[in-house]
Every structure is written in structure tokens, then in C-alpha cells.
Short mmCIF file of C-alpha atoms in Angstrom, two decimals:
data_model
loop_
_atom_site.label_atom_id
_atom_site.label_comp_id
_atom_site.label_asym_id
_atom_site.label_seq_id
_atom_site.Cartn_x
_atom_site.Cartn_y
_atom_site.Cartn_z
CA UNK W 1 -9.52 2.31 -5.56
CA UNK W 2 -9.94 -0.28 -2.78
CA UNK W 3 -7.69 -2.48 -1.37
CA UNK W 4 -6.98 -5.94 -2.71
CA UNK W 5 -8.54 -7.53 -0.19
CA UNK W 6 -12.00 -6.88 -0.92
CA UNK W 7 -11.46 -8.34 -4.68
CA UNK W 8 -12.08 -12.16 -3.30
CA UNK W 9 -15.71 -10.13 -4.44
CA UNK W 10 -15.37 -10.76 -7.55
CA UNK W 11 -13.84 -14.02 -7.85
CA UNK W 12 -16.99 -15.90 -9.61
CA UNK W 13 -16.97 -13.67 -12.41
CA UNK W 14 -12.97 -14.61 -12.36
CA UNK W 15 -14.07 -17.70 -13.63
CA UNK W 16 -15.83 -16.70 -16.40
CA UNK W 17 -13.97 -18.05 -19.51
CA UNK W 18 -11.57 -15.50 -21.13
CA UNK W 19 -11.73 -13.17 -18.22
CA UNK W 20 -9.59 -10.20 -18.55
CA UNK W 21 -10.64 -8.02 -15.98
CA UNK W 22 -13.55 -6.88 -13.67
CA UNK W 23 -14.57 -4.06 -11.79
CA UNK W 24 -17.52 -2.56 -9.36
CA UNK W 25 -17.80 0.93 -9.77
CA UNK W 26 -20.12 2.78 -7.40
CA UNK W 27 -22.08 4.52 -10.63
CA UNK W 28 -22.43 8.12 -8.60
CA UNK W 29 -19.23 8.85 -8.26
CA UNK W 30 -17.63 6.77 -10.43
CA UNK W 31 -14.98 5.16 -7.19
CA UNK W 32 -13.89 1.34 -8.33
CA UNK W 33 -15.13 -0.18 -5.16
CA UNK W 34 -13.28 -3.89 -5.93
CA UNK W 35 -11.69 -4.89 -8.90
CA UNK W 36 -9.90 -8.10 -10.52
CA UNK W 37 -7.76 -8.18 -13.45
CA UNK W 38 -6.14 -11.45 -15.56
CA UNK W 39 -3.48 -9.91 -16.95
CA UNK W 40 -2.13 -5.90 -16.37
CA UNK W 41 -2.41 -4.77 -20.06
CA UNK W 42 -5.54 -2.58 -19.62
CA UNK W 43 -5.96 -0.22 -17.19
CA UNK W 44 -9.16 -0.66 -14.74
CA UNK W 45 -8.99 3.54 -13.92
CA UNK W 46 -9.82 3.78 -17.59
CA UNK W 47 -11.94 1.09 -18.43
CA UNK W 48 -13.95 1.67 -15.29
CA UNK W 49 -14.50 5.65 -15.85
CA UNK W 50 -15.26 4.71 -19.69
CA UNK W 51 -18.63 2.29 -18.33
CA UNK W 52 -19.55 4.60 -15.63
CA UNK W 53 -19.84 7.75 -18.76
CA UNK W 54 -21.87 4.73 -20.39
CA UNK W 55 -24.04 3.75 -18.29
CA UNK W 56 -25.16 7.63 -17.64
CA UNK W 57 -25.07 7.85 -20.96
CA UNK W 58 -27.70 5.33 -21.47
CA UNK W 59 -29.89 6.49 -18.05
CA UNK W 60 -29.89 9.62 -19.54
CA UNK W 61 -30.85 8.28 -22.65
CA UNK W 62 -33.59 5.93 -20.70
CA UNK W 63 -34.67 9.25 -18.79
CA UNK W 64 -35.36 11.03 -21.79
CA UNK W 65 -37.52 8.14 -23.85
CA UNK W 66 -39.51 7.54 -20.72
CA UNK W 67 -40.81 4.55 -21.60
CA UNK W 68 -40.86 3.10 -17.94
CA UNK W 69 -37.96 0.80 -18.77
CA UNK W 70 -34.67 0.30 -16.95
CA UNK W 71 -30.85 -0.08 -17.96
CA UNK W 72 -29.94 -3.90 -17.42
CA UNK W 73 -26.92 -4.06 -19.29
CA UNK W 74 -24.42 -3.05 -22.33
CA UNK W 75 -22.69 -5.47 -24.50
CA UNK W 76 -19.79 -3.83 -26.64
CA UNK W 77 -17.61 -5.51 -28.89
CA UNK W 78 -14.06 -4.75 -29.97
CA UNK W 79 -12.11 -6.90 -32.69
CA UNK W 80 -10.33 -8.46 -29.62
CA UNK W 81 -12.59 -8.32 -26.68
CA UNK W 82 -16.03 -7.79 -25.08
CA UNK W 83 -16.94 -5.08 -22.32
CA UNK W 84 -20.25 -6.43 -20.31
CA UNK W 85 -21.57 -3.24 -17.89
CA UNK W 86 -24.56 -4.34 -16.04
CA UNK W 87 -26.46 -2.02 -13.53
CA UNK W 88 -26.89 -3.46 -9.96
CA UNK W 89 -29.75 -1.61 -7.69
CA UNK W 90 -28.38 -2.05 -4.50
CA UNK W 91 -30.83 0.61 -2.74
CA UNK W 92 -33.66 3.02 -4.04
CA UNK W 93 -30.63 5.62 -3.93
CA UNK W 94 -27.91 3.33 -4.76
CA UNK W 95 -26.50 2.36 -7.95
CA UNK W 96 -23.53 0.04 -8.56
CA UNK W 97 -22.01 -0.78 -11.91
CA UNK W 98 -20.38 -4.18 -12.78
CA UNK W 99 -17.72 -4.18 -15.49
CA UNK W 100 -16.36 -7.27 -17.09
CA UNK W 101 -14.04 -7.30 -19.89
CA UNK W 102 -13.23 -10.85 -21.87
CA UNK W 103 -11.03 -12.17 -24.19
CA UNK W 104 -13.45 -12.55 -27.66
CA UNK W 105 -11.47 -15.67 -28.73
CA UNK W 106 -11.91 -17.39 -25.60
CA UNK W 107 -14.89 -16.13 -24.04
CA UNK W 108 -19.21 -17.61 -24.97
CA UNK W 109 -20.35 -14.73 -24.74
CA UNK W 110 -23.69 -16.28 -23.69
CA UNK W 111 -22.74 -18.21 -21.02
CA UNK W 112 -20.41 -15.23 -19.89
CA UNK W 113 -23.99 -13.03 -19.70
CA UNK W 114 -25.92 -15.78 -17.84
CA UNK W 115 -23.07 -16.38 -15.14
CA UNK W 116 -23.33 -12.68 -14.77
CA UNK W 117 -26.47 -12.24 -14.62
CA UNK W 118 -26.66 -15.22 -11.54
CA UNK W 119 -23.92 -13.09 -9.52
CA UNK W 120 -26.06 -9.83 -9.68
CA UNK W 121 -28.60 -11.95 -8.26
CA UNK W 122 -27.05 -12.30 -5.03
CA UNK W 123 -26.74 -8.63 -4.57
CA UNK W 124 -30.68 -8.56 -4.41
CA UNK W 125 -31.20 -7.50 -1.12
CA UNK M 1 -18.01 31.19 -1.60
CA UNK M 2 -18.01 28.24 -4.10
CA UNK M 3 -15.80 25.10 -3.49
CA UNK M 4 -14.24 26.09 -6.12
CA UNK M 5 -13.00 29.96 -5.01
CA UNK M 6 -11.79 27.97 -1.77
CA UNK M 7 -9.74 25.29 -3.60
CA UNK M 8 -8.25 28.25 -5.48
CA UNK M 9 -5.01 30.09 -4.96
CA UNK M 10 -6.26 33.32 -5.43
CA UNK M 11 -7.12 35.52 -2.96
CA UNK M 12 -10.82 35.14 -1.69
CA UNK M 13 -13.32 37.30 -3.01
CA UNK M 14 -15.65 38.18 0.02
CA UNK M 15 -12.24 39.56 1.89
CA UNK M 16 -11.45 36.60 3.68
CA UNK M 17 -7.95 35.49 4.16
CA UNK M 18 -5.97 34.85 1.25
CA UNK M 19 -5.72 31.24 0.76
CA UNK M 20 -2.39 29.61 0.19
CA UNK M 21 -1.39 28.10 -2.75
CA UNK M 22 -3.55 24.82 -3.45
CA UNK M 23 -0.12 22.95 -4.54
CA UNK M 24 1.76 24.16 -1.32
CA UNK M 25 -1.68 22.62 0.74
CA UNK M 26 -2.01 19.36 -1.51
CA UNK M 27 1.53 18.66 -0.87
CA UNK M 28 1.54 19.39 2.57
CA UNK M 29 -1.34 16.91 3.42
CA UNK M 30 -0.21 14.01 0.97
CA UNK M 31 3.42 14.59 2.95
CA UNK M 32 2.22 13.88 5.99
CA UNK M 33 0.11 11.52 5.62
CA UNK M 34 3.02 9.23 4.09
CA UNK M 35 5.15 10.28 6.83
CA UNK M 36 2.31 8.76 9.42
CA UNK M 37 1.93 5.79 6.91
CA UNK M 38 6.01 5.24 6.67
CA UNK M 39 6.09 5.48 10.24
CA UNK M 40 2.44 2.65 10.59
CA UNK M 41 1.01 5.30 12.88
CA UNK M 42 -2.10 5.13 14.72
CA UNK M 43 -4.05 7.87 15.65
CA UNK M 44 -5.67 10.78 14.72
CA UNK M 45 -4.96 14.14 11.92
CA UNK M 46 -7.28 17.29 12.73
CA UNK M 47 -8.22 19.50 10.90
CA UNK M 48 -9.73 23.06 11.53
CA UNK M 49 -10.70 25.90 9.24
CA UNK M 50 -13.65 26.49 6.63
CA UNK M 51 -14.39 22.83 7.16
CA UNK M 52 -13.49 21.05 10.82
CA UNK M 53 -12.93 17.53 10.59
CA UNK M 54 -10.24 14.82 11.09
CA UNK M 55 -8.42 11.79 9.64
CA UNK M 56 -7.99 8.54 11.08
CA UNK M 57 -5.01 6.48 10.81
CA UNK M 58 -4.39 2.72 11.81
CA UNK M 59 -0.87 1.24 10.98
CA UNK M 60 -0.60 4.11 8.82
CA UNK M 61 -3.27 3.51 7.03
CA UNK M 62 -6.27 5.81 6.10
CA UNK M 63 -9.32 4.12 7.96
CA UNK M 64 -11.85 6.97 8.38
CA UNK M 65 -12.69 10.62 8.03
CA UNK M 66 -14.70 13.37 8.95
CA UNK M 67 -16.10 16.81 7.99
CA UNK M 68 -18.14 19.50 9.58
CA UNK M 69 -19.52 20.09 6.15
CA UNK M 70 -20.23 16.32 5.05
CA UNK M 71 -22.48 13.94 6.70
CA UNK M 72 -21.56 10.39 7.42
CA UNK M 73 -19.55 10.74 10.43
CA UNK M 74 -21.33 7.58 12.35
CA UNK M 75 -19.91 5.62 9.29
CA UNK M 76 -16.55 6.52 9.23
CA UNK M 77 -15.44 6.73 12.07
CA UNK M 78 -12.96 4.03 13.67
CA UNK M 79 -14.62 2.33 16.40
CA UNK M 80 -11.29 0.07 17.34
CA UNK M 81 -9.22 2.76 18.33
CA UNK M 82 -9.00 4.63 21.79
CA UNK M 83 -6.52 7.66 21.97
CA UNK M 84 -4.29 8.37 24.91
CA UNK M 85 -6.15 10.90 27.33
CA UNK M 86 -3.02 12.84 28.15
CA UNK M 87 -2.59 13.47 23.99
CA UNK M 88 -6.37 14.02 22.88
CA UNK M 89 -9.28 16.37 24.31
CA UNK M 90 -12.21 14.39 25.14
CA UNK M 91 -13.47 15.46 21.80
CA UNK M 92 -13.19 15.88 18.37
CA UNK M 93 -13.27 18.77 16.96
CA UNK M 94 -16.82 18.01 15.33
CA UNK M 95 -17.24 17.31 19.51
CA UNK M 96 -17.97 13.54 19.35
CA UNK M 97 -17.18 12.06 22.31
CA UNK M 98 -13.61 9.38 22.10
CA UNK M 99 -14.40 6.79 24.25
CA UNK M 100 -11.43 4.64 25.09
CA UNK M 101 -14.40 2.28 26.66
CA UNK M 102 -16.04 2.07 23.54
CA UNK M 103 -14.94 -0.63 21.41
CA UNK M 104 -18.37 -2.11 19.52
CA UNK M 105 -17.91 -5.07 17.49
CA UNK M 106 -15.74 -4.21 14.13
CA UNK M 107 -18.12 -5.32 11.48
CA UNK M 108 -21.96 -5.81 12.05
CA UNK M 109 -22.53 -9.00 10.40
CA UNK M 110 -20.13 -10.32 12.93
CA UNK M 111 -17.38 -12.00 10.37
CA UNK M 112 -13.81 -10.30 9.09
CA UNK M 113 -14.30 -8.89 5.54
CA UNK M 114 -12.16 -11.70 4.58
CA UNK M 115 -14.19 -14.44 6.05
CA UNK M 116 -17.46 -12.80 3.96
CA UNK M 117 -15.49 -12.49 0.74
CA UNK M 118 -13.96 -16.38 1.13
CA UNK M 119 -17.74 -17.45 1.44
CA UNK M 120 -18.66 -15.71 -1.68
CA UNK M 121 -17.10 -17.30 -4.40
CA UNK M 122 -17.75 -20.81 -3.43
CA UNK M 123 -21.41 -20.59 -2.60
CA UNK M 124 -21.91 -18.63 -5.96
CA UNK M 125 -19.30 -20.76 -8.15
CA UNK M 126 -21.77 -23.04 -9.06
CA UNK M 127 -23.74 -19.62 -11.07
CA UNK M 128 -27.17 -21.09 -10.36
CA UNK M 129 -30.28 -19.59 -8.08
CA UNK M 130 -31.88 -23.05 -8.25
CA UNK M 131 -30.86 -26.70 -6.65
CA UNK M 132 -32.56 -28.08 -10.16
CA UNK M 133 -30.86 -25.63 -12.48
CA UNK M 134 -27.07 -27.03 -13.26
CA UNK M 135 -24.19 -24.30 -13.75
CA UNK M 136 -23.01 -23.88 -17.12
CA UNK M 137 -19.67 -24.61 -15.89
CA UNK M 138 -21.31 -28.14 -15.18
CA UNK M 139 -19.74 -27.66 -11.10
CA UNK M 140 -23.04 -28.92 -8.56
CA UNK M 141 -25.35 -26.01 -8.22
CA UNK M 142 -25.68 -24.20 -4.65
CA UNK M 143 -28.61 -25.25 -2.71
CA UNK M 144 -30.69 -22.68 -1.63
CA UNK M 145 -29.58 -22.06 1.74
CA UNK M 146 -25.76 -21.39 0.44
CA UNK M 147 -27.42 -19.58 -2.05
CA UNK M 148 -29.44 -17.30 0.45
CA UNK M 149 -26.10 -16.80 2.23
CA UNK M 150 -24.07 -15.54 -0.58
CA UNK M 151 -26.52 -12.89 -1.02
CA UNK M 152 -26.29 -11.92 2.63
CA UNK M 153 -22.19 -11.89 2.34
CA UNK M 154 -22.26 -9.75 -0.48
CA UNK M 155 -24.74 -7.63 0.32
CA UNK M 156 -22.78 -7.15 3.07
CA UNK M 157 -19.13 -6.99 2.24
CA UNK M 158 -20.80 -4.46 -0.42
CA UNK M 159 -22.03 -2.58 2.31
CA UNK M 160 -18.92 -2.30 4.08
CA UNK M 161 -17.06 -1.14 0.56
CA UNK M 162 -19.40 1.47 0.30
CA UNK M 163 -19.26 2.62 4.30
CA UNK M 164 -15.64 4.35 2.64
CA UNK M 165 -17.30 6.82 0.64
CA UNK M 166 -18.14 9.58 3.44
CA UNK M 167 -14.40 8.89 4.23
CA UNK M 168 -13.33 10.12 0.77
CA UNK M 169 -16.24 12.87 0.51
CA UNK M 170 -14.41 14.12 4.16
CA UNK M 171 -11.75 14.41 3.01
CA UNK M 172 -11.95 15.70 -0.48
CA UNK M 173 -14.00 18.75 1.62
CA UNK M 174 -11.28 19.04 3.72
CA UNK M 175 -8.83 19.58 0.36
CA UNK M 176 -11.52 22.41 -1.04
CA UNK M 177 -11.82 24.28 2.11
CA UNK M 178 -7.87 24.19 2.76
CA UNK M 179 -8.33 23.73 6.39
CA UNK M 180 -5.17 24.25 8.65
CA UNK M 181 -3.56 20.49 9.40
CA UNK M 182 -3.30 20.11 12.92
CA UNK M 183 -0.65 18.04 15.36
CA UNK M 184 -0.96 14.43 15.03
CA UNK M 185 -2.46 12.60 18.01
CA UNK M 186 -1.39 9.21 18.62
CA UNK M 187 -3.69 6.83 19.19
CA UNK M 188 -4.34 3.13 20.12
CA UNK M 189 -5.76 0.21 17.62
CA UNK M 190 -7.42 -2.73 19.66
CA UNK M 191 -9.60 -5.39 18.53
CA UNK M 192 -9.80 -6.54 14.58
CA UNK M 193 -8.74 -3.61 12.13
CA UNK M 194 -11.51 -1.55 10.05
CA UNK M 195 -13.00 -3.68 7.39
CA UNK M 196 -11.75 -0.89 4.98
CA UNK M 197 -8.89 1.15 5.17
CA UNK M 198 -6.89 3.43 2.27
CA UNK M 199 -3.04 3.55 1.44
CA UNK M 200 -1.76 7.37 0.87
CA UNK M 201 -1.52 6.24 -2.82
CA UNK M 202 -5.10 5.06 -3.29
CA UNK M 203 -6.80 7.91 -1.20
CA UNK M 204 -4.39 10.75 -3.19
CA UNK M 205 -5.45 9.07 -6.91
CA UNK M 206 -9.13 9.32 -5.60
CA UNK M 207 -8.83 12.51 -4.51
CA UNK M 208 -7.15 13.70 -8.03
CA UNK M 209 -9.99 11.51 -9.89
CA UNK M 210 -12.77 13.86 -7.85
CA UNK M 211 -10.99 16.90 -8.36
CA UNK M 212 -11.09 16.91 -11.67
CA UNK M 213 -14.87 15.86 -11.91
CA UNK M 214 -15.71 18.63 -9.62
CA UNK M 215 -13.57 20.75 -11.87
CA UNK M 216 -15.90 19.77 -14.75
CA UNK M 217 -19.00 20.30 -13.06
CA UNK M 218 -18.22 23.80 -11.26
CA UNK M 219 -19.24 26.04 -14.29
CA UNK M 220 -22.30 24.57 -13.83
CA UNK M 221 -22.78 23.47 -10.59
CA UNK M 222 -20.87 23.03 -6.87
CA UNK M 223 -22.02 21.45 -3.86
CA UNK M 224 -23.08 25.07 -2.27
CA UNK M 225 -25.02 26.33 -5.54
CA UNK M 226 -28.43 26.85 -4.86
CA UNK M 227 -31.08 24.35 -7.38
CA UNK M 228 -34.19 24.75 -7.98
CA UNK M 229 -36.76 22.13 -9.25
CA UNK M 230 -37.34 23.48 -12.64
CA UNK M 231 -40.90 25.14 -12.84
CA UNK M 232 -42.12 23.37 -16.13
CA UNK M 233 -40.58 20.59 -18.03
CA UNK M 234 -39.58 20.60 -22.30
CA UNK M 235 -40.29 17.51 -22.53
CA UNK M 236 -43.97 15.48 -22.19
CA UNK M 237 -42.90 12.85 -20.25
CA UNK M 238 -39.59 12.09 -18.25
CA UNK M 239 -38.17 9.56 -16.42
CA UNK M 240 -35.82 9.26 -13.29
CA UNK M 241 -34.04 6.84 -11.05
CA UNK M 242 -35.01 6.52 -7.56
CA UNK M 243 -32.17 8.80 -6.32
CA UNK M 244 -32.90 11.59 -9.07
CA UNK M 245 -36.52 11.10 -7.77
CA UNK M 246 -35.68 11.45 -3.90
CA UNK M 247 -33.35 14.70 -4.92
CA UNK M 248 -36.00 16.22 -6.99
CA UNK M 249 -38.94 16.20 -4.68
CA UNK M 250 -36.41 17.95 -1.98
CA UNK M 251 -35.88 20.84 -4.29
CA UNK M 252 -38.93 22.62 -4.70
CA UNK M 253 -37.10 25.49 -3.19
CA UNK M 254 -33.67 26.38 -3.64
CA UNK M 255 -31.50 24.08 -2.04
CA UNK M 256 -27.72 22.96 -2.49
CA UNK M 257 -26.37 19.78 -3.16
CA UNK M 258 -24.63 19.96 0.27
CA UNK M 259 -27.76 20.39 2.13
CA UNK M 260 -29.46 17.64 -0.30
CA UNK M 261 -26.84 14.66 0.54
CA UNK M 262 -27.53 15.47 4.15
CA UNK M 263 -30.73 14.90 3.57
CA UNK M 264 -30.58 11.61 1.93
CA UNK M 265 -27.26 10.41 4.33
CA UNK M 266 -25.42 10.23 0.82
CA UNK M 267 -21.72 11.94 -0.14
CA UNK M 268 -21.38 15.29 -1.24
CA UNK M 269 -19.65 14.77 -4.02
CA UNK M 270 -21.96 11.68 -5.18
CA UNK M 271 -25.11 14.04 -4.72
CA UNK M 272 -23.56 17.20 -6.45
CA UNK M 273 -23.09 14.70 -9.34
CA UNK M 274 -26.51 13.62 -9.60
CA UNK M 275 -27.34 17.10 -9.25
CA UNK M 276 -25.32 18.01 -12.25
CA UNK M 277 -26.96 15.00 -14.17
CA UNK M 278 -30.62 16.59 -13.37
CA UNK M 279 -29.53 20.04 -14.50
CA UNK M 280 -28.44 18.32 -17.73
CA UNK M 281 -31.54 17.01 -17.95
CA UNK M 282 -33.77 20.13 -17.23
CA UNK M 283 -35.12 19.18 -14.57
CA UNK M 284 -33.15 21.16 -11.90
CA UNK M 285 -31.68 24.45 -12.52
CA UNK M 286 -29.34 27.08 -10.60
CA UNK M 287 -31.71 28.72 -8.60
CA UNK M 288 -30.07 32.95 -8.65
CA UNK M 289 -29.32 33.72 -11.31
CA UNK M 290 -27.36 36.64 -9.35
CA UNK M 291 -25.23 34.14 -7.35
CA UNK M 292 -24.74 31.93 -10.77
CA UNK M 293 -23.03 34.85 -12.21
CA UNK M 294 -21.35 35.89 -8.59
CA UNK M 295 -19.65 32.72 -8.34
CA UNK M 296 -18.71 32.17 -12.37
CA UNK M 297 -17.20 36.27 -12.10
CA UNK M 298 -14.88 34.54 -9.03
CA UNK M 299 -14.25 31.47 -11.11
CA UNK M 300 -12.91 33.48 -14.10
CA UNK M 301 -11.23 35.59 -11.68
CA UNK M 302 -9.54 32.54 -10.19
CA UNK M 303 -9.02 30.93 -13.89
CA UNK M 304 -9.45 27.86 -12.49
CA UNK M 305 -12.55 27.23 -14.89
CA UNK M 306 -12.41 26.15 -18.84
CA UNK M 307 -15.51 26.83 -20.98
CA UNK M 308 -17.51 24.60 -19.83
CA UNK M 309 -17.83 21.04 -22.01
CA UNK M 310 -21.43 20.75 -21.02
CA UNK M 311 -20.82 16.77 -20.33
CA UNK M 312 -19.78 15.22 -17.30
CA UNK M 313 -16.95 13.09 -18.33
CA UNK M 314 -15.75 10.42 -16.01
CA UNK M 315 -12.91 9.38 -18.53
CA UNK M 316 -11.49 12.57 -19.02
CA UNK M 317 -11.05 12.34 -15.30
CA UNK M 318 -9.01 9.78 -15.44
CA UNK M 319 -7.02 10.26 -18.77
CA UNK M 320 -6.25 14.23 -18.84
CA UNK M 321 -3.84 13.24 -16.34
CA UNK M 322 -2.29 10.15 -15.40
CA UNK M 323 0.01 8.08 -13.09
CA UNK M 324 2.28 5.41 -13.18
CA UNK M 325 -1.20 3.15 -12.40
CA UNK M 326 -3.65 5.35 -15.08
CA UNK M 327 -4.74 7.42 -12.00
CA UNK M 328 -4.81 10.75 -11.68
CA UNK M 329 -2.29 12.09 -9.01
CA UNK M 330 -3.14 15.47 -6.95
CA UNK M 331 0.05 16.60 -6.73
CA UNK M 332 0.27 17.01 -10.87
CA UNK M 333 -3.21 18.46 -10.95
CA UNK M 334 -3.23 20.78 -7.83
CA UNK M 335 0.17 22.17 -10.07
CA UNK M 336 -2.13 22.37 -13.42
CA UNK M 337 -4.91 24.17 -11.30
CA UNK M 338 -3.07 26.69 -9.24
CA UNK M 339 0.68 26.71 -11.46
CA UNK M 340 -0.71 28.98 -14.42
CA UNK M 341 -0.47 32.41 -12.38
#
């Protein structure tokens, strides 16, 4: 995991009501690249390694349909929360993977999608 | 030999030199490495063996690596530090030149990582990629020329993240191959630090988290088995990411993972991965069948190696064994890999 320092990255998804926690996982190896977390009750090594098996779950999945269609993103929701993964292209060969976890009583879950969606747009190169 | 037979604590197969324990190595390199990072030293840690390479230190902390066996050395390596000429050799042991004239600029978009990541979040708190299109939040919406700007400090702050991994894939090769540690050479920091740099703690749980994953993978596949593109498909019609695609058109003939990331400029350990993924997929497959069974006879022989799971599990990575902060720590794992015999 990287230092602190690089988690200013992730700050406008901080804003997002009901944030809980945030990560960038680098989706090849699976390394949290910069992370940001509301409160310490779940743990980002976890949560980040669980969307990184999803997400090659799903490419996998993708792969095998072949339907020429791509990943964009995975909504899951728990009884207390929601887990957002969305795939970020950064390269032809390289694959980030944003996590974002949110409070379900707190959070609009489709204003929480759109504001994520805008910050992957500035990673377009 | 497989990574795997190297990392072990048997004795090596082919006659070679019986490796030492793995714990008595991992435990060795994580205690000097916090004894350079207690003591905020600057300098350099070689390394020589099955894999050459070296570890860069600034204040103590971990800001570059290098291996003779991974590529990314240009990327790694510290350009704000000179070493004292009575101390070093003129060069590395991967024979790269040390420079004390050399100091380039520290970042090439020319700002601190800091100054990149404080720009972020106010050019993109507004959430909008149009003047006309209002936030949800209601805050003013960026114009376009703080919106064009974000993009450029993220892109490149995400850049820089990323410029750690051949740091990490160093020096998880260096752990595999057990090279000797070598006498610390003291160096000097001048200029602004290394936009990225590693505690002991954070480079150690990474190193667990990878072990284990190459652990899971190594029945199957290691960065030195040979692939193959396989010669017909199950399937009518597949599809594959850009990276899969770029791996898959390089392995017409056998080929390893190792020589496939230097290929493409990526990490070992990220290539052997998507390697792994492709082989689960059908697409690739172990080349020899003879060297397949040659390296699982030393794996058993090692008993490093459960029945394979047949998935790649990132989360078991993480929760089979964990730390105080969820990670994985090498110390506990290098003791569940080499403890049982």
C-alpha cells in the first residue's frame, strides 16, 4: 500500500455523500495504489483484494460471452452499504480499478455513480 | 529452476547450492532494512546471487529497486541521490553508471506529488466535464481549462503511483532467488525526495500479499514456465483486453512470463498474472509438458505447493493470513511456507 500522501487522489470521491472508504487498485496485481477511508471499521486490504477477484471475475466472464462489450462498473449492495468498482483504462496494457464503498442510509446512490463516473473522466488520457 | 524451488528451503534440485531457509532470508532482509529505516539512512542495499540487483534507501525509506531478472530499472531508480566515491564502485552491480553529476529534475511534470494531488480535488470538486453542466453537489462547475488540467494532474500523479511497481516486482525477485544481502553503501539525497517511496511495513505486507498469489499460481504457472499460444480454441468466439491481446500475439512460441513483461516494459509478477488468467481461459497453455511435470515433481518435493484451487484468488491473499492492518506479513508466511519440515 502507498503512502498517505498520494491519497489527496482521491479526495473528490471523499465527498461523495456517505463515503466510507475508497481505493485504486492497480487490477494486475491487485497493489492499492492510493486509498481513503471515513472511518477504520473495514479493512481496505480486504475490500480492495475482494473487487480486484470481481472485476476478473466479470472480464473473464466478458471474455468468454464475447460480445465486444467492456466492464464499466459493479454495483453491489449489502443491508448496510454499497461497493461501486469501476474499471479505469489508463493504457492499452493498463488497467486500474476504483473502489468506493458508502454508507446505504446516507449515500444517492445515483448521484454517488454520476460523481464517479466524472472523476474517471479525468483519468482519460 | 522455478521461482518457486528457489524461494524454497529445500535443497535445489539441479545440484546447486542448498538454499537457506526462506524464514532465516525473509527475516534477515526485513531486519535490515528497519535497521537502515530506524537509523533514516540513505544509500544503497546490493544484492548478488541468482538475481543481481539493489535497494535504494532515502531517510530510510524504500525509494527504488532493481533486478537483473526484472525490467524497469530506468523507472526505479533514484535520480536525487549521489553515493560517496570512496564507499561505492562506479557501478551497480546491474553496471549502471552512479553519477554524482546527475541529478535530473525529480518528477517530469515539473510539480511535487503534493502540489499535483492539491490541484486535483479542487478542479474536479465541482464533478462536471462541462462549464454548462452544474455539479450535483450544486458547487460552480470547472471550466474547461481547470478541467483539462485535472486530467493532466492525475494522469500524472497516477503515473508516478504506478512508476513503484518495478520497485516491488525487484524486489519480490530478489526474495525468490534468495540473493546474498550485501554491505550497505551510504549514500547522499539532494534535491526534492522521490515522488514515491515505501516504509519497511508497507513494502514487507506487499511482499507477503505477492507471495501468496504467486503461491497460488505456481501449480500452474511461474514467471520462468514456458506458454504457448494454444493451437485451437473451445470456444467460437473469445474476447480479450488489450494486455491479454499484446501477451498473446508474443506467444506463438514458447515463451515465459519473464521474457513476456520484458517485452511489454510491464512487472513480472503483473504479467505472470495475466498469464495465469489466459491459461484459465484456454488460450495459453504450459508449453513442455516434460518441464510442467519437472518443475511440479520439485514442487511436491519442496511441499511448498497445495492442490491447486484452480482460481486465482486475490482475497485469499489477503485473509489466509493477516496483520495487525489486514495485511499479510512475510515473516508469518515465509514460517507457514518453509516451517512444516
Amino acid at each position: 500500500m502507498l503512502p498517505p500522501a498520494t491519497d489527496t487522489l482521491l479526495d473528490p470521491v471523499t465527498m461523495i455523500d456517505g463515503f466510507r472508504l475508497a481505493g485504486l487498485i492497480d487490477a494486475s496485481t491487485g497493489m492499492v495504489l492510493a486509498s481513503a477511508q471515513d472511518v477504520c471499521d473495514l479493512s481496505l486490504a480486504t475490500a480492495a483484494a475482494g473487487a480486484t477477484d470481481i472485476a476478473g471475475v466479470l472480464s473473464h466472464l466478458t471474455g468468454a460471452m464475447a460480445v465486444s462489450d467492456e466492464l464499466e462498473d459493479v454495483m453491489v449492495t449489502f443491508s448496510n452499504h454499497f461497493q461501486l468498482i469501476r474499471t479505469l483504462q489508463l493504457t492499452p496494457t493498463q488497467t486500474v480499478i476504483l473502489l468506493v464503498i458508502l454508507d446505504r442510509g446516507r449515500a444517492n446512490l445515483a448521484l454517488a455513480r454520476h460523481t464517479i463516473r466524472n472523476f474517471c473522466a479525468s483519468f482519460a488520457a | 529452476m522455478s521461482e518457486f524451488a528457489q524461494f524454497s528451503a529445500g535443497p535445489a534440485a539441479d545440484g546447486a547450492k542448498p538454499a537457506r531457509p526462506a524464514t532465516d532470508y525473509a527475516e534477515s532482509l526485513a531486519g535490515r532494512l528497519r535497521r537502515l529505516e530506524a537509523g533514516r539512512s540513505t544509500g544503497i542495499l546490493p544484492f548478488s546471487g541468482r538475481s543481481d540487483g539493489a535497494v535504494y534507501l532515502r531517510a530510510g525509506r524504500v525509494v527504488g529497486a532493481e533486478s537483473s531478472r526484472t525490467p524497469g530499472f530506468s523507472a526505479t531508480f533514484p535520480q536525487t541521490m549521489s553515493w560517496q566515491p570512496d564507499l561505492v564502485p562506479t557501478t551497480t552491480p546491474l553496471g549502471v553508471e552512479l553519477a554524482p553529476t546527475a541529478v535530473p529534475e525529480p518528477l517530469a511534470a515539473g510539480a511535487a506529488p503534493e502540489t499535483l494531488a492539491a490541484a486535483v480535488p479542487q478542479a474536479l470538486a465541482a464533478g462536471s466535464t462541462s462549464p454548462s453542466d452544474p455539479s450535483p453537489n450544486g458547487r460552480p462547475a470547472a471550466g474547461p481549462a481547470a478541467i483539462a488540467s485535472a486530467k493532466k494532474s492525475v494522469s500524472g500523479l497516477l503515473a508516478q503511483l504506478l512508476h513503484i511497481e518495478p520497485a516491488i516486482d525487484a524486489v519480490l525477485d530478489l526474495v525468490l532467488s534468495q540473493s546474498a544481502i550485501g554491505r550497505f553503501r551510504t549514500g547522499k539525497a539532494h534535491g526534492e525526495a522521490e515522488p514515491i517511496s515505501l516504509s519497511v511495513d508497507s513494502l514487507e505486507a506487499e511482499i507477503a500479499r505477492r507471495l501468496h498469489l504467486v503461491r497460488q499460481m505456481a501449480s500452474v504457472v511461474t514467471a520462468d514456465t514456458a506458454v504457448s499460444r494454444s493451437p485451437r480454441l473451445n470456444c467460437t468466439r473469445v474476447q480479450v483486453s488489450a494486455l491479454q491481446w499484446a501477451l498473446l500475439i508474443r506467444a506463438g512460441t514458447a515463451t515465459t512470463s519473464r521474457t513476456l513483461a520484458r517485452a511489454l516494459g510491464r512487472s513480472v509478477f503483473g504479467t505472470t498474472t495475466e498469464v495465469y488468467r489466459l491459461i484459465a481461459m484456454d488460450l495459453l497453455s504450459v508449453a513442455d509438458d516434460a518441464a510442467r511435470d519437472h518443475d511440479q515433481t520439485q514442487r511436491e518435493t519442496f511441499g511448498l505447493l497445495e492442490p491447486c484451487s484452480g482460481t486465482l484468488s486475490f482475497l485469499r491473499a489477503v485473509s489466509d493470513q493477516k496483520g495487525d492492518d489486514g495485511m499479510p506479513k512475510l515473516s508469518d508466511l515465509l514460517h507457514q511456507a518453509g516451517g512444516g519440515r
